[in-house]
Coordinates of C-alpha atoms in Angstrom, one line a residue:
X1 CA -25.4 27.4 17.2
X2 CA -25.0 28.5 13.6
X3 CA -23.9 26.0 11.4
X4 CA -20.7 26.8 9.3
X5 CA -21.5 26.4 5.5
X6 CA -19.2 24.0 3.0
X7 CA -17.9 25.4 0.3
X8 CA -16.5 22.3 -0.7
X9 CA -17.4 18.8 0.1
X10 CA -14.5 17.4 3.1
X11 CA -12.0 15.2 1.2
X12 CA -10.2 13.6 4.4
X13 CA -11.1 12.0 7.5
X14 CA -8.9 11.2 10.7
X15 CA -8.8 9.1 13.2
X16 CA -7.2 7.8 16.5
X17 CA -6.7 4.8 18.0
X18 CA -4.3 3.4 21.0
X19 CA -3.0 -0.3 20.8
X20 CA -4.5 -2.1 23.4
X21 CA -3.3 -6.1 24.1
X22 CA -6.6 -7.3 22.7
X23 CA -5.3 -6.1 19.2
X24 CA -2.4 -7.9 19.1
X25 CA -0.8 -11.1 18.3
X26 CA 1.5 -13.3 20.1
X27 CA 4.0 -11.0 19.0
X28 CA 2.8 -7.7 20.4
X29 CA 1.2 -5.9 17.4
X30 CA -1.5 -5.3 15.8
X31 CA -3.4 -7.7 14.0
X32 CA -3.5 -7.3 9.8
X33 CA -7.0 -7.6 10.2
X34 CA -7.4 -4.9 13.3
X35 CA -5.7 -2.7 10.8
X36 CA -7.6 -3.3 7.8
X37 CA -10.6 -2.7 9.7
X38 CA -9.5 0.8 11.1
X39 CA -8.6 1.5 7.2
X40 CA -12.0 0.5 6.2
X41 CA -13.6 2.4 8.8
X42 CA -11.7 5.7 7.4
X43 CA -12.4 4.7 3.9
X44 CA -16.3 4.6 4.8
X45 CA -15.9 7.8 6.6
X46 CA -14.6 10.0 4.3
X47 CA -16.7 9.0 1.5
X48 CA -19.7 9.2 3.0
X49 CA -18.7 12.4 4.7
X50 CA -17.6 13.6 0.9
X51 CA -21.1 12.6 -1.0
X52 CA -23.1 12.4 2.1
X53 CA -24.6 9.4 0.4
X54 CA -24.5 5.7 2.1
X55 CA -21.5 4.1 1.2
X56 CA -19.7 0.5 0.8
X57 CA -16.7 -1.2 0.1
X58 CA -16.7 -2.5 -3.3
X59 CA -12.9 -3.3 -3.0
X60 CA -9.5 -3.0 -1.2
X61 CA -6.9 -3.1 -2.9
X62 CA -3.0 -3.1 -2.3
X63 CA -2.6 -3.0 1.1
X64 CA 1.0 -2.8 2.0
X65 CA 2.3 -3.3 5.8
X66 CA 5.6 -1.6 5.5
X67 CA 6.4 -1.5 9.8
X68 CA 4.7 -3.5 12.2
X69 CA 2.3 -1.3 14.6
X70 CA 3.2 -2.1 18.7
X71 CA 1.3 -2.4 21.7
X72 CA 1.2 1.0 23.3
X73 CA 1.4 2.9 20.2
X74 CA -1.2 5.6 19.2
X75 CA -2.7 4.9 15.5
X76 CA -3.7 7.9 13.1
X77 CA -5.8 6.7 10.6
X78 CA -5.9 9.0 7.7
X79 CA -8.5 8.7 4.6
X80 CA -8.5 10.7 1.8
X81 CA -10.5 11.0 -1.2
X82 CA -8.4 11.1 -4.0
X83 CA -10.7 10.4 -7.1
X84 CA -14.4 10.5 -8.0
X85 CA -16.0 7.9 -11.0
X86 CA -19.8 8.5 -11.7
X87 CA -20.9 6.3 -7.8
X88 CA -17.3 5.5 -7.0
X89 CA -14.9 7.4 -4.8
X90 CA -11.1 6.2 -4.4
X91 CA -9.7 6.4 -0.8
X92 CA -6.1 6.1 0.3
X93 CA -6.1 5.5 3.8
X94 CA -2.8 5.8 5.4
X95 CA -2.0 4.4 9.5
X96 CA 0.5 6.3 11.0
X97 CA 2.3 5.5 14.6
X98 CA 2.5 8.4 16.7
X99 CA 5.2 7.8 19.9
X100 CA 3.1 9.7 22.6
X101 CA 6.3 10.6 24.4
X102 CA 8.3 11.6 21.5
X103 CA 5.9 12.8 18.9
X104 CA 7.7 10.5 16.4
X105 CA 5.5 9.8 13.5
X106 CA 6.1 6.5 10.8
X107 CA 4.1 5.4 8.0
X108 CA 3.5 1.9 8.9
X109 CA 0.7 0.9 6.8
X110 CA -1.2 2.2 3.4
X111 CA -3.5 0.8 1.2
X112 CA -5.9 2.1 -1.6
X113 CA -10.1 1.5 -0.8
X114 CA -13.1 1.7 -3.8
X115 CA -16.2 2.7 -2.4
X116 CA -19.4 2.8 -3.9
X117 CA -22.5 6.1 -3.1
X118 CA -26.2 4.5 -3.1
X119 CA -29.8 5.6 -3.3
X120 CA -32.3 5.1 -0.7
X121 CA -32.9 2.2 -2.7
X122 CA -29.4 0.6 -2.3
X123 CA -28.5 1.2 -6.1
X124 CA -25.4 3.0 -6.7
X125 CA -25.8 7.0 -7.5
X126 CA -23.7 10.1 -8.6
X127 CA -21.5 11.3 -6.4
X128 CA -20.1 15.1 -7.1
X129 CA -16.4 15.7 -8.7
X130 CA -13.7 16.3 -6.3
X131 CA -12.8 20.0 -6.4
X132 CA -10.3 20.9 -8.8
X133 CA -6.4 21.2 -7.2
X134 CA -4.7 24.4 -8.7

């Protein structure tokens, strides 16, 4: 197979998920922290997918649950890289509910991740600039 050259480095990463009981409360859906982990997971992805470097978290911030997620429903987990520092890369990461029947999409939950690009020897290194948007 001949592999397909990038032009530019991928800036997004998805991802799906279904909501099983075992990711639930008592109330029937999904844990903050079952989310927060999916988001993570999608914040690690597409950074390390754009710099092709080891990445971590260095921090979450505002995580906003606007709809609670159900048992049942399928989960799109949507990162994006939306800005570049010298090591750091921002990553929105967006869960979306999908009704498998319907095809209705809602935003349910969004929050805004900070990772960090290292070296073989753990210390943080450049990352490239994200592709200008004209």
């Amino acid at each position: 197979m001949t592999p397909i050259p990038e032009t530019n480095p991928p800036t997004e990463v998805r991802m799906a998920e279904i909501v099983f009981p075992n990711h639930t409360n008592h109330m029937g859906t999904l844990f903050g922290g079952q989310a927060l982990a999916w988001m993570d997971k999608a914040a690690f992805l597409a950074a390390a997918r754009y710099s092709r470097r080891t990445v971590v978290t260095a921090r979450s911030d505002q995580v906003d649950f606007k709809l609670p997620i159900r048992v049942g429903q399928m989960v799109e987990t949507i990162g994006r890289v939306v800005r570049v520092g010298r090591s750091s890369m921002t990553v929105e990461v967006e869960l979306v509910t999908e009704d498998l029947h319907s095809g209705e999409r809602k935003l349910c939950t969004k929050g805004t991740f900070v990772m960090i690009a290292l070296d073989a020897e753990g210390q943080p290194t450049t990352v490239p600039a994200l592709p200008r948007q004209d």
